[in-house]
XYZ file of C-alpha atoms in Angstrom:
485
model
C 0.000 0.000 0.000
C 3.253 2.765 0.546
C 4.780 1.673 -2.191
C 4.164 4.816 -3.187
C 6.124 6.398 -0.261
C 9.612 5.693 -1.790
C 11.916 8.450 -2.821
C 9.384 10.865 -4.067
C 10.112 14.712 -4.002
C 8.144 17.066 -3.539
C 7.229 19.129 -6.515
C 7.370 22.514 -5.153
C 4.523 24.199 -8.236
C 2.124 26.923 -7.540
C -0.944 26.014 -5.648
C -4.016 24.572 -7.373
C -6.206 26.654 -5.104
C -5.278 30.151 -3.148
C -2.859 28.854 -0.492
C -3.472 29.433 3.197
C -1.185 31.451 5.764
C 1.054 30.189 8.552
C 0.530 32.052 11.320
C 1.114 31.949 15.167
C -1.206 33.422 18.052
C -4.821 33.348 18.721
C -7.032 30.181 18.553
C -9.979 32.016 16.557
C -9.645 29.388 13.857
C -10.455 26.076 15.955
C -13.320 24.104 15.029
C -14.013 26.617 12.396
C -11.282 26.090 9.804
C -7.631 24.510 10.046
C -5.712 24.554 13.139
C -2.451 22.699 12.510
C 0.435 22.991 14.755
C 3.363 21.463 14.210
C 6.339 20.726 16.669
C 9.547 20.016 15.533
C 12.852 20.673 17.905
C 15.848 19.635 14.684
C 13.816 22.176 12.908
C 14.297 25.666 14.465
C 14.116 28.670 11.870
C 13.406 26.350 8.893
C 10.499 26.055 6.843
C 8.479 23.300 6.354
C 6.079 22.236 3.432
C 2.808 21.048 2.876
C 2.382 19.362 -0.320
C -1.243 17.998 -1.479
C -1.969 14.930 -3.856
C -3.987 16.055 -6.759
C -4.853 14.322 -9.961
C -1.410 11.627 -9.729
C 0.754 14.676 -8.886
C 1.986 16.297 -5.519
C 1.964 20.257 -5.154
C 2.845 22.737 -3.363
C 0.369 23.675 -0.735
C 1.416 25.839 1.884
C 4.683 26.320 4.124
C 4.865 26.500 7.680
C 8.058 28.267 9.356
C 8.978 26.950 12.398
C 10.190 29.050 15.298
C 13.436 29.277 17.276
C 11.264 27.325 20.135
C 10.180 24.462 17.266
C 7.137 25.137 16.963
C 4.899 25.911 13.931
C 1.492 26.985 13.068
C -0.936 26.685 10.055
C -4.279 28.628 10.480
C -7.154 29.442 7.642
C -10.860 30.386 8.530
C -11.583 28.019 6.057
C -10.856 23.855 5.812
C -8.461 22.206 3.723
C -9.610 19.800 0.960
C -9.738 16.587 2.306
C -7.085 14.265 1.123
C -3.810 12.848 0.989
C -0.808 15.605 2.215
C 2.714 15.099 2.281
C 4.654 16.656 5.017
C 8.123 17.565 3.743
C 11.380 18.844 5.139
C 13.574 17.315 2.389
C 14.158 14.762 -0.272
C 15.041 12.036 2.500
C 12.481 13.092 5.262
C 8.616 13.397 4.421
C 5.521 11.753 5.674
C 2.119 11.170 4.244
C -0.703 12.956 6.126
C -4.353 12.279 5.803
C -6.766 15.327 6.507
C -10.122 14.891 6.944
C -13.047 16.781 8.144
C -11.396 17.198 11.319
C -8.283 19.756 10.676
C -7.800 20.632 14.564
C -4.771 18.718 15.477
C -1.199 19.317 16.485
C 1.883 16.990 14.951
C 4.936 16.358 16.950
C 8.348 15.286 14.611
C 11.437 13.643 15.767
C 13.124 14.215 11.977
C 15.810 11.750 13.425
C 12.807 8.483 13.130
C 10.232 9.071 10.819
C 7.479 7.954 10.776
C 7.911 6.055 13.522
C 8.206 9.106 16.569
C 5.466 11.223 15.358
C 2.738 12.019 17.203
C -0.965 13.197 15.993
C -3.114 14.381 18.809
C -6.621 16.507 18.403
C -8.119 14.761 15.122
C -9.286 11.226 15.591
C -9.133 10.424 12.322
C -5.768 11.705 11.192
C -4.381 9.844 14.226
C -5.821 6.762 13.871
C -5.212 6.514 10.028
C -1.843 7.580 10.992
C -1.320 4.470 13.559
C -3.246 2.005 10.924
C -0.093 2.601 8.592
C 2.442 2.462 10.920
C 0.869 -0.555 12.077
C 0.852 -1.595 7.938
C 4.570 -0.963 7.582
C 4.896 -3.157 10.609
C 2.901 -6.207 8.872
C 4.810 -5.898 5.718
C 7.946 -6.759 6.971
C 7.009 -9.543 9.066
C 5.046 -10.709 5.637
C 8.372 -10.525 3.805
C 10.355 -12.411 6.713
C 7.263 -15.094 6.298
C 7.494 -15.167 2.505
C 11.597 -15.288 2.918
C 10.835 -18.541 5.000
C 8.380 -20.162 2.137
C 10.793 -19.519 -0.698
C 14.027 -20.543 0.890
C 12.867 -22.914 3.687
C 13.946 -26.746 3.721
C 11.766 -27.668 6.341
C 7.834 -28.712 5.390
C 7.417 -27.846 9.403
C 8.600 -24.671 9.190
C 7.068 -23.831 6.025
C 3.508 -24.968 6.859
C 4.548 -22.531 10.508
C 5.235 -19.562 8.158
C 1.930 -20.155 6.059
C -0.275 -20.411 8.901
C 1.935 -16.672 10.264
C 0.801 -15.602 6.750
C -2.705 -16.470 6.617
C -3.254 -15.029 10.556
C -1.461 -11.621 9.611
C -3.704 -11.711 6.470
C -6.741 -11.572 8.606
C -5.071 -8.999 11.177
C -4.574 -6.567 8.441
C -8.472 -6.988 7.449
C -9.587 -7.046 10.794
C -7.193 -3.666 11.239
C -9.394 -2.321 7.974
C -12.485 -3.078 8.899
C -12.035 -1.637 12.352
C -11.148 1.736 11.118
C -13.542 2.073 8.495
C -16.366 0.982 10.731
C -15.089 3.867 12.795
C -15.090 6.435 10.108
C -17.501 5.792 7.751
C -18.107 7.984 4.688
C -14.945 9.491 5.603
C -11.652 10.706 3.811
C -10.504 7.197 5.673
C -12.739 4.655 4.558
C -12.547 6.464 1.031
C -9.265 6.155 0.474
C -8.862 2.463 2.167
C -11.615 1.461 -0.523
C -9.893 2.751 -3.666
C -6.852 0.655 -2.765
C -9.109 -2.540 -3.005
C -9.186 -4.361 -6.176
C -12.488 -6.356 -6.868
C -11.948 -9.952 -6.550
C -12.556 -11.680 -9.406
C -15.848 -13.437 -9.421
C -16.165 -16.709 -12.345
C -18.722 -15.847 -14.336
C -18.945 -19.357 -15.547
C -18.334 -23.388 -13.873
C -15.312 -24.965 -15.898
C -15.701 -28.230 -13.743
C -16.691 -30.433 -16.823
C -14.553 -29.130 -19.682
C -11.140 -29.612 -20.803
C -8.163 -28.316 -19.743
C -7.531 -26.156 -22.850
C -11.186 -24.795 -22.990
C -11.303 -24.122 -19.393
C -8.334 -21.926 -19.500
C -9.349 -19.580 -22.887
C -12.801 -19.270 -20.571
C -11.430 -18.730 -17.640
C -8.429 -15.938 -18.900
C -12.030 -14.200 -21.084
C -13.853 -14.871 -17.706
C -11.173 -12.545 -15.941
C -10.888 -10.059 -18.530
C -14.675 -9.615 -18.772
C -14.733 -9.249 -14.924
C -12.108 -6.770 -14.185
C -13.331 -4.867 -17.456
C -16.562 -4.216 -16.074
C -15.187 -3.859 -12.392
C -11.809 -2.901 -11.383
C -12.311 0.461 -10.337
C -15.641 -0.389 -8.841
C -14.264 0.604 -5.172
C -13.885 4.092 -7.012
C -16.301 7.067 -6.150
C -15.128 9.254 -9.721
C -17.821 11.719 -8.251
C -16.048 12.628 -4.875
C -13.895 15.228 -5.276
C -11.600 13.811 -2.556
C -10.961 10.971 -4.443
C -9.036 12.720 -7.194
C -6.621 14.326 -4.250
C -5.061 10.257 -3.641
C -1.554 9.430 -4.450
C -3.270 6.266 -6.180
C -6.236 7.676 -8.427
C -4.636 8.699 -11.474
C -1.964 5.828 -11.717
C -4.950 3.429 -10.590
C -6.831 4.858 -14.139
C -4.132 4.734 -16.591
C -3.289 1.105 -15.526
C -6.833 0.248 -16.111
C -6.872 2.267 -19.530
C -3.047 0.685 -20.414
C -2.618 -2.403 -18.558
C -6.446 -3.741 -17.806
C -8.067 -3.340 -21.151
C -7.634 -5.049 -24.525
C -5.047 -2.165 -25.806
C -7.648 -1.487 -29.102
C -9.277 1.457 -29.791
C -12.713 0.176 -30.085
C -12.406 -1.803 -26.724
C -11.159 1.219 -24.748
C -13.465 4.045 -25.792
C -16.123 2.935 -24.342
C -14.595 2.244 -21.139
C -13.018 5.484 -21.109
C -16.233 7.515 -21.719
C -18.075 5.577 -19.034
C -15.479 6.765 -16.931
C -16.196 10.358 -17.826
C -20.082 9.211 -17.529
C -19.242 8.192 -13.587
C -17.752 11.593 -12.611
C -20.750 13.815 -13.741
C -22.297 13.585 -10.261
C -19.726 16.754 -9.386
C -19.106 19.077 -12.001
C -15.407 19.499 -10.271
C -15.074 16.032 -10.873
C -16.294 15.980 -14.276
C -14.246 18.639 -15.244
C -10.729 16.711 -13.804
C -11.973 13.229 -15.459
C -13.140 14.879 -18.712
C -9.917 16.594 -19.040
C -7.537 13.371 -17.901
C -9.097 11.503 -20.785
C -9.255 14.299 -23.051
C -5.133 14.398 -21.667
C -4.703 10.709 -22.341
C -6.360 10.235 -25.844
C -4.663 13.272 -27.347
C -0.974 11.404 -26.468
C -2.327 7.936 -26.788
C 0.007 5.535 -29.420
C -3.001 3.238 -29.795
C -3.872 3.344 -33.122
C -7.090 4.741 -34.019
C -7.241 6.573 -30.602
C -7.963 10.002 -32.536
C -11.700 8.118 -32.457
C -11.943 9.113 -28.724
C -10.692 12.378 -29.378
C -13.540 12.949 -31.374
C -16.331 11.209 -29.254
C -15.401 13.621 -26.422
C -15.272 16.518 -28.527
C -18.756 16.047 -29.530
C -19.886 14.303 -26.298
C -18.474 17.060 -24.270
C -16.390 20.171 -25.188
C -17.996 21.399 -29.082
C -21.840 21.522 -27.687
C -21.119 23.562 -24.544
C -21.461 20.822 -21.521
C -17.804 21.407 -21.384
C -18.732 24.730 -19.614
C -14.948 25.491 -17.619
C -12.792 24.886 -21.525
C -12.453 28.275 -22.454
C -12.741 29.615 -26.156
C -8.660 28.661 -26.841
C -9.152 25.323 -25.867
C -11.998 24.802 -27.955
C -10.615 26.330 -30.760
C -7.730 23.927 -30.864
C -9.988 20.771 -30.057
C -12.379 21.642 -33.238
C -8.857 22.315 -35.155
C -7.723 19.346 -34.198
C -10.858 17.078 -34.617
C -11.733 18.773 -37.912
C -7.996 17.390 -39.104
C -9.502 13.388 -38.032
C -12.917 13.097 -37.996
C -12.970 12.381 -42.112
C -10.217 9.652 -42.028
C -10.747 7.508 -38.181
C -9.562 4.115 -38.513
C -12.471 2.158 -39.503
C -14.290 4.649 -41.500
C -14.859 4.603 -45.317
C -11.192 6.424 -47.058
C -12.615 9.020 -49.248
C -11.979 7.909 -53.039
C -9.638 10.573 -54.591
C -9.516 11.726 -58.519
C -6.294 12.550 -58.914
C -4.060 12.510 -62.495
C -0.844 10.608 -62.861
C 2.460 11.458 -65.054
C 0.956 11.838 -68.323
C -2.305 13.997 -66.946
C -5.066 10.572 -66.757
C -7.849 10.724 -64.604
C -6.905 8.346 -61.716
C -9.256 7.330 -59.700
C -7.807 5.626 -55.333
C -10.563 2.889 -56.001
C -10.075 1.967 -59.063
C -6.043 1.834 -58.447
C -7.025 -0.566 -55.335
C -5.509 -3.595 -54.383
C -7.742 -7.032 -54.187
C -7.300 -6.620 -50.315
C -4.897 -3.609 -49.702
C -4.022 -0.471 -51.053
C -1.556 1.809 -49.305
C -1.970 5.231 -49.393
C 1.153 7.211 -49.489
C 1.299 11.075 -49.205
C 4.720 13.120 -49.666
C 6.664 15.910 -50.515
C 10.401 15.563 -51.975
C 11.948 18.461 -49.654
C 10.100 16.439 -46.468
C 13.387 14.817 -44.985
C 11.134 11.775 -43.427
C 10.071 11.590 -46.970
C 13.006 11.168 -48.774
C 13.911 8.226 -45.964
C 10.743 6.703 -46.090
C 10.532 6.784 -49.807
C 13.313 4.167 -50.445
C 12.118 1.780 -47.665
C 8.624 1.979 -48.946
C 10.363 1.184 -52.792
C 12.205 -2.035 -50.958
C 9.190 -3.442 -49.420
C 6.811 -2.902 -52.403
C 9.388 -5.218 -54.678
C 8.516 -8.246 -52.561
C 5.073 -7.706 -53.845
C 4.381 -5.732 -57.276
C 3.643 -9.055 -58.552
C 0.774 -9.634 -56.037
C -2.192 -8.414 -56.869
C -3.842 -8.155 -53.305
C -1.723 -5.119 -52.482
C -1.240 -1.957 -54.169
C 0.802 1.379 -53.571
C -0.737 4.712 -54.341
C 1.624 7.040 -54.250
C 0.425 11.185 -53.849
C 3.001 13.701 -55.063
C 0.972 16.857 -52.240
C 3.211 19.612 -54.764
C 2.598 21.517 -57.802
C 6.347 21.172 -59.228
C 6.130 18.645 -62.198
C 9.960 18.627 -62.701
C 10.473 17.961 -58.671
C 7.937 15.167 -58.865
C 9.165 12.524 -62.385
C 13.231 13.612 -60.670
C 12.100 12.483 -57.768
C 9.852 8.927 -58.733
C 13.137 8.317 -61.142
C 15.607 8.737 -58.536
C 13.708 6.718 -55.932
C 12.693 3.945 -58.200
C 9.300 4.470 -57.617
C 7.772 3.267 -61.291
C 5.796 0.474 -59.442
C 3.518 2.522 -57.719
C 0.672 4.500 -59.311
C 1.978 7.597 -59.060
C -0.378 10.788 -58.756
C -0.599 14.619 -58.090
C -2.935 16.936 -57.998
C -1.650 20.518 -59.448
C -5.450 21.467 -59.898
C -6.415 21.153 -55.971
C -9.441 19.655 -57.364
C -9.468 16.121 -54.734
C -9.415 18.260 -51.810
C -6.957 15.487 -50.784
C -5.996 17.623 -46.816
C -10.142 17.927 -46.382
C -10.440 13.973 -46.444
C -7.119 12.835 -44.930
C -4.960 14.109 -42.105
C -1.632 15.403 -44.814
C -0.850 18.012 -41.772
C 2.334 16.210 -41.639
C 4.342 14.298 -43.806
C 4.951 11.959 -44.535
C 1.903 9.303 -44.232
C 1.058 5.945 -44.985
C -2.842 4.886 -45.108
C -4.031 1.231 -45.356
C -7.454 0.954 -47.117
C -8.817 -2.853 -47.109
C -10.666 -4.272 -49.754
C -13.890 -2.095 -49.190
C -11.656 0.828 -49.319
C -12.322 1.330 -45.492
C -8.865 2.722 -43.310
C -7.381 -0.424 -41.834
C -4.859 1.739 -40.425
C -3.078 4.966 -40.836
C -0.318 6.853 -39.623
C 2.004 4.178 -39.939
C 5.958 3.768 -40.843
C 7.311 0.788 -43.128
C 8.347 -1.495 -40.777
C 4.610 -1.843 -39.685
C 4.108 -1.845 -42.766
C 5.786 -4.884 -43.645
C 4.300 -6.581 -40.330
C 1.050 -6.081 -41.236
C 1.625 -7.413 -44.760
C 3.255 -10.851 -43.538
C 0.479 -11.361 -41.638
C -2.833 -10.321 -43.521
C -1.452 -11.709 -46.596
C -0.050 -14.662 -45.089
C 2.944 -13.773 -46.507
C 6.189 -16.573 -47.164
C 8.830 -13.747 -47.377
């Protein structure tokens, strides 16, 4: 569970919200705000820092000075966010601090031991959450001296000894859990202590009578299904405070990356239910709308540009997007209007162009019986002039076979530039076209906003796949054309 404790640094960014003032004196803030006082002897005249989990990243909150007595003070009339903190004096001494509803509480730090010497008194939460993982870091390594024991142990005696330690500190760490969230229900506690627990995986069908081979495809689809549908069930995506976890964000993208079939058309969905599950807060919305938004926009899946587009139209182009101001929009719709005409899986626009000697050349009728690749260029592009060549060397293993043709689109007006260049590249195999007339409106019906690029069409002219360099290329040949070479 503090895995996530190890060697982090604090990330000392501006504040996500206004921060609050340290302050010493009066006691007009108790029970009304936060009241955090902090005592800390090793750490006269030095500052210390309050950093805040928010969205997978730690900020900045708020620094406390501490005194020439030790002691510091953090005031505000109003409460913190409820969350996961970080206490921080340096890149070697930090501790994770849970604030909940009760922010009344004073801290006591022997830097020399942490976490071990600290003391919470005044919030029963904080303290008790604080004591749970002390108590956690305690059952971990007597789990690893156990498991130590299995792996290397001689002796079935002592084996079966360590097992039954295992299995008894197993239930002490759920009894430990249970306790606490019993005690603080619907808190920042029981919250947090949720989202750490995976689902466990429930057989949606009885392999009893089948064989062994069949039992294991259903039972790996069984799993998949499962965790598809409920991984981050133990996730409220509509409490705010669950976006301000070390875990959240890291907890998504392994779900997104790790979880799910790594296909477009398998993940979209998932990922807009996700969006769908925050819309109980619009705070919440607005971070989960935005992550995804984040994540499809740098995704390498291919064909992700498809959820770039649902959530433009779901969400940011009619308006429910309401925080996106007009800059962000503008560069969504930019961006959108770019993919929306050539999404993997969508119909490739057929494209009149004219070849060498001025024809009429038509992208369907130049098709392939099951491919036809696609290729846009410019001679100047340097990409081009390396991807040329490769694209020549591949194509000779199959000019004779008619399931796969090259299309190649000359995107200049030059007519010298483009024969020098198909001579010098070798490039007579391909049907070679331009389009000096800007009559195809080739940019309006596929993404040319860099160069160079490679479309796949299959046999009903429909993008396959796009976007892609030679070597994947060839891959995908070998293997939809069942290819000897």
């Amino acid at each position: 569970m503090y895995a996530y404790m190890k060697n982090k640094i604090l990330l000392l960014l501006p504040a996500l919200i206004m921060p609050f003032t340290a302050h010493s004196g009066n006691n007009s803030f108790k029970n009304t705000g936060t009241d955090i006082r902090i005592t800390a002897p090793q750490l006269k005249n030095e500052d210390v820092f309050l950093g805040q989990y928010f969205m997978g990243k730690l900020y900045s909150k708020d620094t406390i000075r501490i005194d020439r007595k030790g002691n510091g003070r953090l005031q505000s009339q109003e409460k913190l966010p409820e969350g996961m903190y970080v206490v921080y004096f340096d890149s070697t001494r930090f501790f994770d601090l849970l604030i909940g509803s009760e922010q009344d509480f004073s801290v006591k730090i022997d830097t020399a031991d942490i976490p071990q010497s600290i003391e919470i008194k005044g919030s029963g939460e904080t303290a008790d959450f604080f004591q749970y993982t002390l108590g956690l870091i305690e059952k971990q390594k007597r789990a690893a001296e156990y498991n130590q024991r299995i792996k290397q142990g001689n002796d079935s005696n002592d084996i079966a000894a360590a097992k039954a330690e295992l299995d008894l500190l197993n239930e002490a760490f759920k009894a430990d859990k249970a306790a606490l969230e019993s005690k603080y229900p619907e808190s920042m506690t029981s919250l947090f202590l949720n989202g750490l627990q995976i689902p466990e995986f429930e057989p949606a069908n009885n392999y009893d009578n089948l064989p062994a081979g069949k039992k294991d495809s259903l039972s790996i689809m069984d799993r998949y299904m499962f965790y598809s549908r409920h991984y981050l069930d133990n996730f409220d995506f509509s409490d705010e405070r669950t976006f301000r976890t070390p875990y959240c964000i890291n907890t998504i993208n392994r779900y997104l990356n790790d979880i799910l079939v790594q296909s477009y058309d398998s993940i979209i969905p998932h990922a807009i239910d996700l969006v769908e599950r925050s819309r109980g807060s619009e705070e919440c919305f607005r971070y989960m709308c935005s992550h995804i938004l984040d994540y499809a926009v740098k995704s390498n899946i291919m064909g992700m540009d498809s959820l770039l587009v649902a959530l433009a139209d779901r969400y940011y182009l009619n308006g429910v997007a309401t925080w996106a101001d007009s800059a962000l929009i503008d560069g969504i719709r930019t961006e959108v209007d770019n993919v929306r005409r050539c999404l993997v899986g969508k119909q490739g626009h057929d494209l009149i162009a004219k070849d060498i000697d001025g024809n009429r050349v038509s992208l369907y009728g130049s098709a392939g019986d099951k491919f036809t690749v696609l290729f846009f260029y410019e001679p100047s592009c340097g990409h081009c002039k390396t991807t040329t060549p490769a694209l020549v060397e591949f194509y000779k293993k199959y000019k004779d076979d008619p399931r796969i043709r090259i299309v190649a689109f000359y995107m200049l007006t030059d007519r010298q530039e483009w024969s020098d260049f198909i001579q010098k590249n070798g490039m007579q195999d391909f049907v070679n076209v331009w389009d000096p007339d800007r009559t195809s409106f080739y940019w309006y019906w596929y993404d040319t906003s860099s160069t160079p690029q490679i479309y796949v069409l299959d046999k009903d002219n429909k993008i396959f796949v796009k976007r892609i360099d030679v070597p994947t290329l060839e891959m995908i040949a070998k293997h939809e054309l069942k290819s000897d070479i």
